[in-house]
mmCIF file of C-alpha atoms and ligand atoms in Angstrom:
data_model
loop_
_atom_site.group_PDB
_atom_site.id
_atom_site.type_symbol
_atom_site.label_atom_id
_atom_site.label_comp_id
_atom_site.label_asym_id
_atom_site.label_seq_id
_atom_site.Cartn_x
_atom_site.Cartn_y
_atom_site.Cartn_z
ATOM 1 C CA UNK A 1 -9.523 -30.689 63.249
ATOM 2 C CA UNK A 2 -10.151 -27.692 65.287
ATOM 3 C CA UNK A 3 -11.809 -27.201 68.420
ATOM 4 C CA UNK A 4 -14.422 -24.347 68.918
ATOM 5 C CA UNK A 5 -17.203 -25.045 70.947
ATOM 6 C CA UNK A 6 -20.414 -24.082 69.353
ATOM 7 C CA UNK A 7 -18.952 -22.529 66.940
ATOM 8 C CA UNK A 8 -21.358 -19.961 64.165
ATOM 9 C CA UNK A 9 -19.861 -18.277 61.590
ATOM 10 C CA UNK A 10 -22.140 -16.727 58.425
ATOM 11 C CA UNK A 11 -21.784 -15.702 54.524
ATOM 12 C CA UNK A 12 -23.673 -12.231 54.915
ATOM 13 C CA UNK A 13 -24.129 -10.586 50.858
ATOM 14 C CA UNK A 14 -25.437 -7.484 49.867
ATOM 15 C CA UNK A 15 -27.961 -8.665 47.078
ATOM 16 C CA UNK A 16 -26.862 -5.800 45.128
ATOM 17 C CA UNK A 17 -26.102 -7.901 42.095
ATOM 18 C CA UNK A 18 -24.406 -10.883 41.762
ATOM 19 C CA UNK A 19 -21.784 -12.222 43.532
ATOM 20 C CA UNK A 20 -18.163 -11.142 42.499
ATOM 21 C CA UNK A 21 -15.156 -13.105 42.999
ATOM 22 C CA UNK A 22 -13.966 -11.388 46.050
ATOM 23 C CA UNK A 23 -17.368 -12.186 47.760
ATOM 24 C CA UNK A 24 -17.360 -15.502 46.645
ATOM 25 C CA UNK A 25 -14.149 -16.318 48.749
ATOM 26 C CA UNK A 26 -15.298 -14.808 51.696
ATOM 27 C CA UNK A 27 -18.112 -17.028 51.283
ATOM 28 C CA UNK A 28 -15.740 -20.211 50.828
ATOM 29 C CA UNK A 29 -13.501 -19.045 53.318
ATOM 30 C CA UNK A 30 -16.633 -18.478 55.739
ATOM 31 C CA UNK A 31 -17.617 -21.993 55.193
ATOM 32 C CA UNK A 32 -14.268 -23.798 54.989
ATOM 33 C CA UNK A 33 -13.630 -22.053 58.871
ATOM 34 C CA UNK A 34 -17.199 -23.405 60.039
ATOM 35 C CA UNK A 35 -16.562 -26.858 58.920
ATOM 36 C CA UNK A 36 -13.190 -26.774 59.923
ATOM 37 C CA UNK A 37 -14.363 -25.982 63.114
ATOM 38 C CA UNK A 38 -17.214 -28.482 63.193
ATOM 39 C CA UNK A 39 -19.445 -25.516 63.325
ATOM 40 C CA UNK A 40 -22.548 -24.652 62.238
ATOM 41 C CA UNK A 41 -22.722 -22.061 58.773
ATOM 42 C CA UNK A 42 -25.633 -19.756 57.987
ATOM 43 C CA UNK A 43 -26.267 -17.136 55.716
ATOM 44 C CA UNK A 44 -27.719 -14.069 55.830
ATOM 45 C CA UNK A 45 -29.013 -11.644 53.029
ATOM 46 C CA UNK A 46 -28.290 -8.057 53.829
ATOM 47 C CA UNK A 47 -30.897 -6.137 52.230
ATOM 48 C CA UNK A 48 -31.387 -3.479 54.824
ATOM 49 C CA UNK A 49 -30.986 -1.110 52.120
ATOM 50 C CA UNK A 50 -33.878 -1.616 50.041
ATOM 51 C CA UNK A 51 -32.983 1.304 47.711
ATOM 52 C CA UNK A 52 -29.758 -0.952 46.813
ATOM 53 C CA UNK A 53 -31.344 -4.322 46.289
ATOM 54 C CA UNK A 54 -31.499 -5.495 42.961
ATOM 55 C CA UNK A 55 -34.210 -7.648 41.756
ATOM 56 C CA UNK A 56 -33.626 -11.537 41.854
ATOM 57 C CA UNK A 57 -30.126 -10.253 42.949
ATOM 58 C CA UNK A 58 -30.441 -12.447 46.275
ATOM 59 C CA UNK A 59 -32.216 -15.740 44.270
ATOM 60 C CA UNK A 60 -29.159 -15.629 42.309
ATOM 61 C CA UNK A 61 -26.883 -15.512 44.769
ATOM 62 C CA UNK A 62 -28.707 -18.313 46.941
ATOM 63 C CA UNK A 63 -28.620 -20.706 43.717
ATOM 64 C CA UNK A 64 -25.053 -19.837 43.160
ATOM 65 C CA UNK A 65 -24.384 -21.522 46.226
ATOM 66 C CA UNK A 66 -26.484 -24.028 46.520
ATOM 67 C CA UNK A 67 -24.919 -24.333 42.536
ATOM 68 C CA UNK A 68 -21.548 -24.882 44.684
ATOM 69 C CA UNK A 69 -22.655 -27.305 47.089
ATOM 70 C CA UNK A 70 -22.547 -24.806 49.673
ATOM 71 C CA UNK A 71 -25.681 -25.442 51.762
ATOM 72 C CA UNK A 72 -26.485 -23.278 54.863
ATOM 73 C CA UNK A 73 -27.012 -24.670 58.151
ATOM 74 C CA UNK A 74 -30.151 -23.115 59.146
ATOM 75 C CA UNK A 75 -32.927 -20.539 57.797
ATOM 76 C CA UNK A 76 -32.086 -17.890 56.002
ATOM 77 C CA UNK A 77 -32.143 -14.903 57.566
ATOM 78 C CA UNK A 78 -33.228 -11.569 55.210
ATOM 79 C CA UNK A 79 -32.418 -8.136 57.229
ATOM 80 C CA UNK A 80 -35.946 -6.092 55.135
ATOM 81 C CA UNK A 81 -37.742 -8.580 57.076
ATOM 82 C CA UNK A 82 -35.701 -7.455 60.872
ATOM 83 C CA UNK A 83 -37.061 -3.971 61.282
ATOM 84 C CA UNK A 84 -38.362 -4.574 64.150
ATOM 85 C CA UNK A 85 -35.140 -5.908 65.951
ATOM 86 C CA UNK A 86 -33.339 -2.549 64.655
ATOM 87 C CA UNK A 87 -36.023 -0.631 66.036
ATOM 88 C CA UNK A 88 -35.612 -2.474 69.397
ATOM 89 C CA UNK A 89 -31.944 -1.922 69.856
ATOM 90 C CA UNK A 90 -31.909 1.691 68.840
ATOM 91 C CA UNK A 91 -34.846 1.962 71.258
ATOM 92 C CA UNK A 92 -32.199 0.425 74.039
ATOM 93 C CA UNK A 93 -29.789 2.710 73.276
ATOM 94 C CA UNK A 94 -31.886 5.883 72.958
ATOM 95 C CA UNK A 95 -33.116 5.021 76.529
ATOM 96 C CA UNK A 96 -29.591 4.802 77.829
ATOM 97 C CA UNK A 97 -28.842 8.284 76.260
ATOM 98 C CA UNK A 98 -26.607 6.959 73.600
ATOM 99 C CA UNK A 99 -28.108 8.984 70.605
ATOM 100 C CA UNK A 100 -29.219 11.884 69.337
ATOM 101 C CA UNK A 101 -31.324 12.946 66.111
ATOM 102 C CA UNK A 102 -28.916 14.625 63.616
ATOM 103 C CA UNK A 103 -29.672 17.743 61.292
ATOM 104 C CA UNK A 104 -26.474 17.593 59.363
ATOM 105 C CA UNK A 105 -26.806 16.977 55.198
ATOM 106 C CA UNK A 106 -23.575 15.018 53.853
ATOM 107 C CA UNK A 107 -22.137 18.396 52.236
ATOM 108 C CA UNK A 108 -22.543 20.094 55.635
ATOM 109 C CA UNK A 109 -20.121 17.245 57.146
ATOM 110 C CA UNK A 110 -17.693 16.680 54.356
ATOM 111 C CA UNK A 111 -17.685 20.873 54.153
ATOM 112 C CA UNK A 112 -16.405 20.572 58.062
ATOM 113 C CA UNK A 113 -13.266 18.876 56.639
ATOM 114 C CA UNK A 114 -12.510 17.033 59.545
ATOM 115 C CA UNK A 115 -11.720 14.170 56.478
ATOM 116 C CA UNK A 116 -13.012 10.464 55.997
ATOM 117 C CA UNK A 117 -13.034 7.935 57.869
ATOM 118 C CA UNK A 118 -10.893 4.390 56.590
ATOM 119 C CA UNK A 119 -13.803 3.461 54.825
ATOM 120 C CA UNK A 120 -14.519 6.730 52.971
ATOM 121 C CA UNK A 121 -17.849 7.899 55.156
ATOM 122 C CA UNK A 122 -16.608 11.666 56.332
ATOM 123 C CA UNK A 123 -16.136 11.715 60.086
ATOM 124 C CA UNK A 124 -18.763 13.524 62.335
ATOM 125 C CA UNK A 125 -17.702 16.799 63.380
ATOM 126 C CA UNK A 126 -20.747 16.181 66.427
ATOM 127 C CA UNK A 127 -22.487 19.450 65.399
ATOM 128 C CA UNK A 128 -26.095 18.034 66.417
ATOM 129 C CA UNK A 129 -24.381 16.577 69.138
ATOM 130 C CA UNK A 130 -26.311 19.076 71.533
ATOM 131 C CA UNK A 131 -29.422 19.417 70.437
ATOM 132 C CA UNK A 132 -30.536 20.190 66.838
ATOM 133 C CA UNK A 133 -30.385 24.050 65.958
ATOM 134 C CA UNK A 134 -33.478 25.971 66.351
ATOM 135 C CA UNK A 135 -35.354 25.333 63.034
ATOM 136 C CA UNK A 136 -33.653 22.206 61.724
ATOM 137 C CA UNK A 137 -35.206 18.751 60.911
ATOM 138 C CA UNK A 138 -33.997 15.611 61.947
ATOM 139 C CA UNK A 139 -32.552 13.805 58.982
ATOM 140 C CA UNK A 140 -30.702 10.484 60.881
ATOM 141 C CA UNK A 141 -30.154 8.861 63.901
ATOM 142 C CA UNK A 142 -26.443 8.962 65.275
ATOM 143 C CA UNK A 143 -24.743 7.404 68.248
ATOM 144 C CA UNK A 144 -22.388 9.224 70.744
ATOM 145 C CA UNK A 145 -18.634 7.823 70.497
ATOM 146 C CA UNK A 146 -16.755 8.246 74.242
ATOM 147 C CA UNK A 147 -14.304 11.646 73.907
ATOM 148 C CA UNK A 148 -10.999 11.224 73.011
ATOM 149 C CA UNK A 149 -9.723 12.308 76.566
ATOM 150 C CA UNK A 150 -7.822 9.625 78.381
ATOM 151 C CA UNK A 151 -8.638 7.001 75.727
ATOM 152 C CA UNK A 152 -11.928 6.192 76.091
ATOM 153 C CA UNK A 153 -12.559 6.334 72.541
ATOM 154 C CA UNK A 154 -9.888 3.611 71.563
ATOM 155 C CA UNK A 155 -11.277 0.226 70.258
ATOM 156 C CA UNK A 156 -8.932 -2.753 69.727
ATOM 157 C CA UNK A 157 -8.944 -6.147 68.402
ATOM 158 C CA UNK A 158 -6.802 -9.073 67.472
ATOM 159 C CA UNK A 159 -7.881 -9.949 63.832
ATOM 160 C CA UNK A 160 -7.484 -13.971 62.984
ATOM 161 C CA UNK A 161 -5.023 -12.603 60.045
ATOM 162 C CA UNK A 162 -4.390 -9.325 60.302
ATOM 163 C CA UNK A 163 -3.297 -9.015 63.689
ATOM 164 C CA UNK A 164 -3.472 -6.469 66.368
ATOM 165 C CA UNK A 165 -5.687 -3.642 64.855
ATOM 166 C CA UNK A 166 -7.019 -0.806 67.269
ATOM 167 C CA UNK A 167 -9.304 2.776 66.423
ATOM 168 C CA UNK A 168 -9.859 5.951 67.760
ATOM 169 C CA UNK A 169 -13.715 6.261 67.621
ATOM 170 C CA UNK A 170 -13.608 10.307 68.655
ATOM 171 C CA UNK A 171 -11.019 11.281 65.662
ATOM 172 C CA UNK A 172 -11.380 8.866 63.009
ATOM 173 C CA UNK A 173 -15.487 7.951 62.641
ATOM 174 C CA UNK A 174 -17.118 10.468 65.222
ATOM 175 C CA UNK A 175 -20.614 9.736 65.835
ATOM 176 C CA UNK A 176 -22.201 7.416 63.592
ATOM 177 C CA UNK A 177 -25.616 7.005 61.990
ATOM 178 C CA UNK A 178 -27.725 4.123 63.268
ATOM 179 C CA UNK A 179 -31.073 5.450 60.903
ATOM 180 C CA UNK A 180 -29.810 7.403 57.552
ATOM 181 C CA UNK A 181 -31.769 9.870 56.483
ATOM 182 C CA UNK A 182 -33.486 7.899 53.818
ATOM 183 C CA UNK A 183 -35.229 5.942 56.415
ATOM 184 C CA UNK A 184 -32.865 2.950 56.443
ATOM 185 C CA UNK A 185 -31.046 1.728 59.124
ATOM 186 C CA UNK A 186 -27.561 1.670 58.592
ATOM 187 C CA UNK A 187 -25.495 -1.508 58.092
ATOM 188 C CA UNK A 188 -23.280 -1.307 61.732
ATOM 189 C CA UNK A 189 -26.696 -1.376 63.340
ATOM 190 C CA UNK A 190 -27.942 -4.190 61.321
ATOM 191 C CA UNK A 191 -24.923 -6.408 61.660
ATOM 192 C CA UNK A 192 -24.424 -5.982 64.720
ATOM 193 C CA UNK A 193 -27.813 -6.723 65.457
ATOM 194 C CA UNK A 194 -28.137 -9.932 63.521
ATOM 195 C CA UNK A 195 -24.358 -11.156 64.444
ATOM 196 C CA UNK A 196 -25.795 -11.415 68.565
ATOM 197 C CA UNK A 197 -29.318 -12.714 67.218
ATOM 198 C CA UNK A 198 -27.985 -15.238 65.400
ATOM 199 C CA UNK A 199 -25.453 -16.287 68.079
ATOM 200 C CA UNK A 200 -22.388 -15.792 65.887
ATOM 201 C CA UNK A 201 -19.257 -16.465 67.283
ATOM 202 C CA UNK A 202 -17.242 -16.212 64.149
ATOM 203 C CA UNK A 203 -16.983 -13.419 61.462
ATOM 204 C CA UNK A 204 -15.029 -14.488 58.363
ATOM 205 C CA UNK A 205 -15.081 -11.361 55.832
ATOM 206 C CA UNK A 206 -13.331 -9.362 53.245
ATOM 207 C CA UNK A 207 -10.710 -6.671 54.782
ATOM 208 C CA UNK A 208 -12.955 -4.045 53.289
ATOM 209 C CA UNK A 209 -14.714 -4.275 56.249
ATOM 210 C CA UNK A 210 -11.874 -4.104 58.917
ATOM 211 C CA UNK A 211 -12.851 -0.538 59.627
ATOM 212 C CA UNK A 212 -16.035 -1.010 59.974
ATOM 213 C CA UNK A 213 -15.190 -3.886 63.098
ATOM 214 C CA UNK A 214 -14.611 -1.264 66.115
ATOM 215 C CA UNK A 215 -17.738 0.644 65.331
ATOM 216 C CA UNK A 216 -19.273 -2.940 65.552
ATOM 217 C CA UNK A 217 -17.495 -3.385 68.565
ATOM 218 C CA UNK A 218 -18.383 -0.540 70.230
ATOM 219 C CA UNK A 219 -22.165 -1.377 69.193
ATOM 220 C CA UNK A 220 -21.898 -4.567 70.703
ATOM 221 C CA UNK A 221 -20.243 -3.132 73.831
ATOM 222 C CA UNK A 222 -22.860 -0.454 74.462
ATOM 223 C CA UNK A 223 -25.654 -3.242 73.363
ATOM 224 C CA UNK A 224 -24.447 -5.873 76.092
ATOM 225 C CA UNK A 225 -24.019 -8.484 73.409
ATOM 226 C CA UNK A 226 -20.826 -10.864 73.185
ATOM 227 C CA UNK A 227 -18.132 -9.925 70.591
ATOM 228 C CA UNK A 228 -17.297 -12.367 67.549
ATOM 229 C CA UNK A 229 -13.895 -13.189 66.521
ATOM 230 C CA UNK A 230 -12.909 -11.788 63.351
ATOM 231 C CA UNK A 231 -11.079 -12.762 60.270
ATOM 232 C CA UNK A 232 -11.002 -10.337 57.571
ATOM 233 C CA UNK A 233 -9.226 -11.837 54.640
ATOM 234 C CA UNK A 234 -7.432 -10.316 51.604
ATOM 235 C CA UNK A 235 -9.715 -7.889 49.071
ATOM 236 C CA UNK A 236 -9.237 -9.604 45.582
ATOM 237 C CA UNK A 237 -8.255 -7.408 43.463
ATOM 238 C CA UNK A 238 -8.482 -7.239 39.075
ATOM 239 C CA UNK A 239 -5.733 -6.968 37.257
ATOM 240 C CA UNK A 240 -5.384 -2.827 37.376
ATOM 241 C CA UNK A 241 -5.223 -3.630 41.428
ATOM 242 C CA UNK A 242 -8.911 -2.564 41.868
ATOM 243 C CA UNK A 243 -10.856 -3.609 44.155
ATOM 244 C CA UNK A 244 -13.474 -5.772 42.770
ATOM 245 C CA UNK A 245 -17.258 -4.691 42.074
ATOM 246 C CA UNK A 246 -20.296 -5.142 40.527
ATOM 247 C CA UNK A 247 -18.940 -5.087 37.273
ATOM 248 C CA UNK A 248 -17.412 -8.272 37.374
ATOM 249 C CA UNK A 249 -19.890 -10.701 38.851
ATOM 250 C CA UNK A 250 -19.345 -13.755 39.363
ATOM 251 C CA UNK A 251 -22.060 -15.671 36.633
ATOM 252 C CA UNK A 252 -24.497 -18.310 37.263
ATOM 253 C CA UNK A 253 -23.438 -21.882 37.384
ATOM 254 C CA UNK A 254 -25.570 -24.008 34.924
ATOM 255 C CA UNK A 255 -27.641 -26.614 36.903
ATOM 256 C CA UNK A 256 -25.328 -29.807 35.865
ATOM 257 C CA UNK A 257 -22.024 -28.211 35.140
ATOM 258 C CA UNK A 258 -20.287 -29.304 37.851
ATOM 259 C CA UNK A 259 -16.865 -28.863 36.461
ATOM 260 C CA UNK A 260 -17.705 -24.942 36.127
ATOM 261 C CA UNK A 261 -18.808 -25.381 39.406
ATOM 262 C CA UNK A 262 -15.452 -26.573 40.821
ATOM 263 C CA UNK A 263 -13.289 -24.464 38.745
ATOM 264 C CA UNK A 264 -15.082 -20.892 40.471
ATOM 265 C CA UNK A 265 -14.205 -22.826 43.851
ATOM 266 C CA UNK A 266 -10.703 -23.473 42.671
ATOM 267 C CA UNK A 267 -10.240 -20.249 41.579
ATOM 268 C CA UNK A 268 -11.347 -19.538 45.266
ATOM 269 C CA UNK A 269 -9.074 -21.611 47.145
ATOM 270 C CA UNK A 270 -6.261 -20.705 45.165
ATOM 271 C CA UNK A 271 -6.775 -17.098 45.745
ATOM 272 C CA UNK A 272 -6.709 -18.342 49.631
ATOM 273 C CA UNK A 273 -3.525 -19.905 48.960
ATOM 274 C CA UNK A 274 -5.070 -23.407 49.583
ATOM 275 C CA UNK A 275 -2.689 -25.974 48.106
ATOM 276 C CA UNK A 276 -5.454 -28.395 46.549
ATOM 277 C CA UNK A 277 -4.935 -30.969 43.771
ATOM 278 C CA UNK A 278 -7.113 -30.806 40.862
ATOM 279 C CA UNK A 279 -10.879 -31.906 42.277
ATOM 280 C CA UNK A 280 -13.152 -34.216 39.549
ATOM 281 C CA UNK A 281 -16.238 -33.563 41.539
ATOM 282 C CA UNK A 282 -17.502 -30.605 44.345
ATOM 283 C CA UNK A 283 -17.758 -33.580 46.995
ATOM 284 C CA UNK A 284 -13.714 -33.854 45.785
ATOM 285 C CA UNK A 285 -13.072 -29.751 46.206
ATOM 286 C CA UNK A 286 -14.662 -29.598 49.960
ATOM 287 C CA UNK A 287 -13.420 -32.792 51.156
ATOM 288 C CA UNK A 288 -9.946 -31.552 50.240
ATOM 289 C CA UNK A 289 -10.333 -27.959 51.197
ATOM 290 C CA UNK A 290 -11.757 -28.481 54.573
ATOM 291 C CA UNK A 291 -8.278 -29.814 56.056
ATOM 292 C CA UNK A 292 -6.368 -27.726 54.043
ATOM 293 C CA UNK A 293 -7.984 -24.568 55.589
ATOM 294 C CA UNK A 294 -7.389 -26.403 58.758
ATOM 295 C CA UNK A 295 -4.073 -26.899 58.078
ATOM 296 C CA UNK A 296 -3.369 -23.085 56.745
ATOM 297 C CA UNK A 297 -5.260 -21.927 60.173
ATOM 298 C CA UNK A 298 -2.554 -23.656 62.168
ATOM 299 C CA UNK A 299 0.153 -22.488 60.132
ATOM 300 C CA UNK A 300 -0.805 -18.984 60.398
ATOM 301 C CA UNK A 301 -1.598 -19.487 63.929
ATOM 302 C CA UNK A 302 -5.141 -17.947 63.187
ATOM 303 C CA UNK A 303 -6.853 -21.300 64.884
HETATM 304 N N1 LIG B 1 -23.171 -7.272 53.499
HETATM 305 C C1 LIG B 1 -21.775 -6.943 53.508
HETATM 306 C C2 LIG B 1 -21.216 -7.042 52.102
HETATM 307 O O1 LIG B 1 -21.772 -7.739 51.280
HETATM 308 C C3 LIG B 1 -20.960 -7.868 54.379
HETATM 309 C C4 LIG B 1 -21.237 -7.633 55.804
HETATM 310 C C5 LIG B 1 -20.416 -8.474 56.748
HETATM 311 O O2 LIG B 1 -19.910 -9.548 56.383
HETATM 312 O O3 LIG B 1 -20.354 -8.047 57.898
HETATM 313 O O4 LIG B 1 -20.210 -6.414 51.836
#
């Protein structure tokens, strides 16, 4: 087994609906890398975005899991209820001069053409960056990036999987929104906020979210707060090569089918390219998985 002192990693959904396949093996893989480092595993619902939630969305998700003999290691954590720790750490970083009240509407930033960012938000031209223009209203809350000039602006990090992977704050996000103008905070906040509060030292998620990491980073950075390691695994794809949504959700194990049960966690570990006989019975799957991950881990040298 692997050693990793104190090791925390987390399963973080967006109770947006129910779970699809591709967020279903970042929670396996999430767990598989806590147990295979004789860590501890929690899991956190990110409902910071109220307006997004769906109804039971998070129940469901919690019994699919439980449903899968995947217990957490701790409370769960739900972000609607952390306000106050948002608040907090925007208040830090307001007093250190970090941030500045925004005017800008989205068709005002995607009309400055500067393009979009990796993960599709359009890059901050820093029009407010100054001071809002006589008349406007504050709509969100952004933080100042470091200018591009002599590199100050370039985050990097050595992804578990993926590697080497490094950013340009100044030229490919700009300055990001902490508070949207809906009121909400905005996830990189959030996370970042929880990740340190929770102690994290682990991040196992879907590559969707790779772009997102230096803006995290850079949070983290300007927050005073230790950075996680990060593995961002494959996005599962359908058939077509789309990225998987909603659409497809992953559906509800029955209490007592515990072969349906193993299959969804087969389908997992084969998508993780986990060679695993055929399991009778979930304490079967995760005995087997566990060293398997393990064993991938080392292979990759990802450890
Ligand atoms: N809540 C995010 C999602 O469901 C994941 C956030 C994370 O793992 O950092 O896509």
């Amino acid at each position: 087994m692997l050693q990793h002192p104190n090791y925390i990693g987390r399963f973080a959904p967006s109770p947006t609906g129910p779970l699809h396949a591709g967020s279903l093996v970042a929670a396996v893989a999430s767990l598989l890398d806590a147990r295979a480092h004789h860590g501890r595993w929690l899991v956190r619902i990110e409902d910071v975005d109220e307006g997004r939630t769906a109804a039971g969305a998070a129940d469901a998700i919690l019994a699919l899991l439980a449903s899968l003999g995947m217990h957490p290691d701790g409370e769960v954590v739900w972000q609607s209820r952390r306000t106050a720790l948002y608040q907090a750490a925007y208040e830090r970083l307001r007093a250190a001069g970090h941030t500045y009240p925004c005017g800008c509407n989205r068709r005002e930033i995607v009309d400055s053409r500067l393009g979009l960012a990796p993960d599709g938000a359009a890059i901050y031209p820093g029009t407010c960056r100054h001071g809002l223009a006589p008349g406007r209203a504050m709509n969100s809350l952004r933080v100042r990036v470091p200018e591009a000039d002599g590199g100050a602006d370039l985050v990097a990090f050595e992804d578990r999987f993926a590697g080497h992977r490094e950013q340009r704050l100044a030229s490919e996000s700009g300055d990001f929104v902490l508070k949207r103008g809906d009121g909400y905070w905005a996830y990189q906040l959030a996370v970042v906020v929880d990740d340190a509060g929770q102690g994290v030292t682990d991040v196992v998620r879907g590559a969707d979210l790779i772009d997102s990491t230096p803006r995290q980073i850079y949070l983290q950075r300007l927050l005073k707060v230790p950075t996680p390691r990060y593995l961002h695994l494959p996005v599962v794809r359908n058939a077509n090569g789309e990225k998987l949504s909603k659409q497809t959700g992953a559906r509800a194990i029955l209490p007592g089918d515990e072969a349906a049960a193993v299959q969804v966690l087969q389908d997992a570990a084969a998508f993780l390219e986990l060679a695993l006989p055929a399991a009778g019975s979930l304490g079967a799957f995760w005995e087997a998985a566990v060293p398997a991950w393990a064993a991938l881990l080392e292979r990759r040298g990802a450890a």
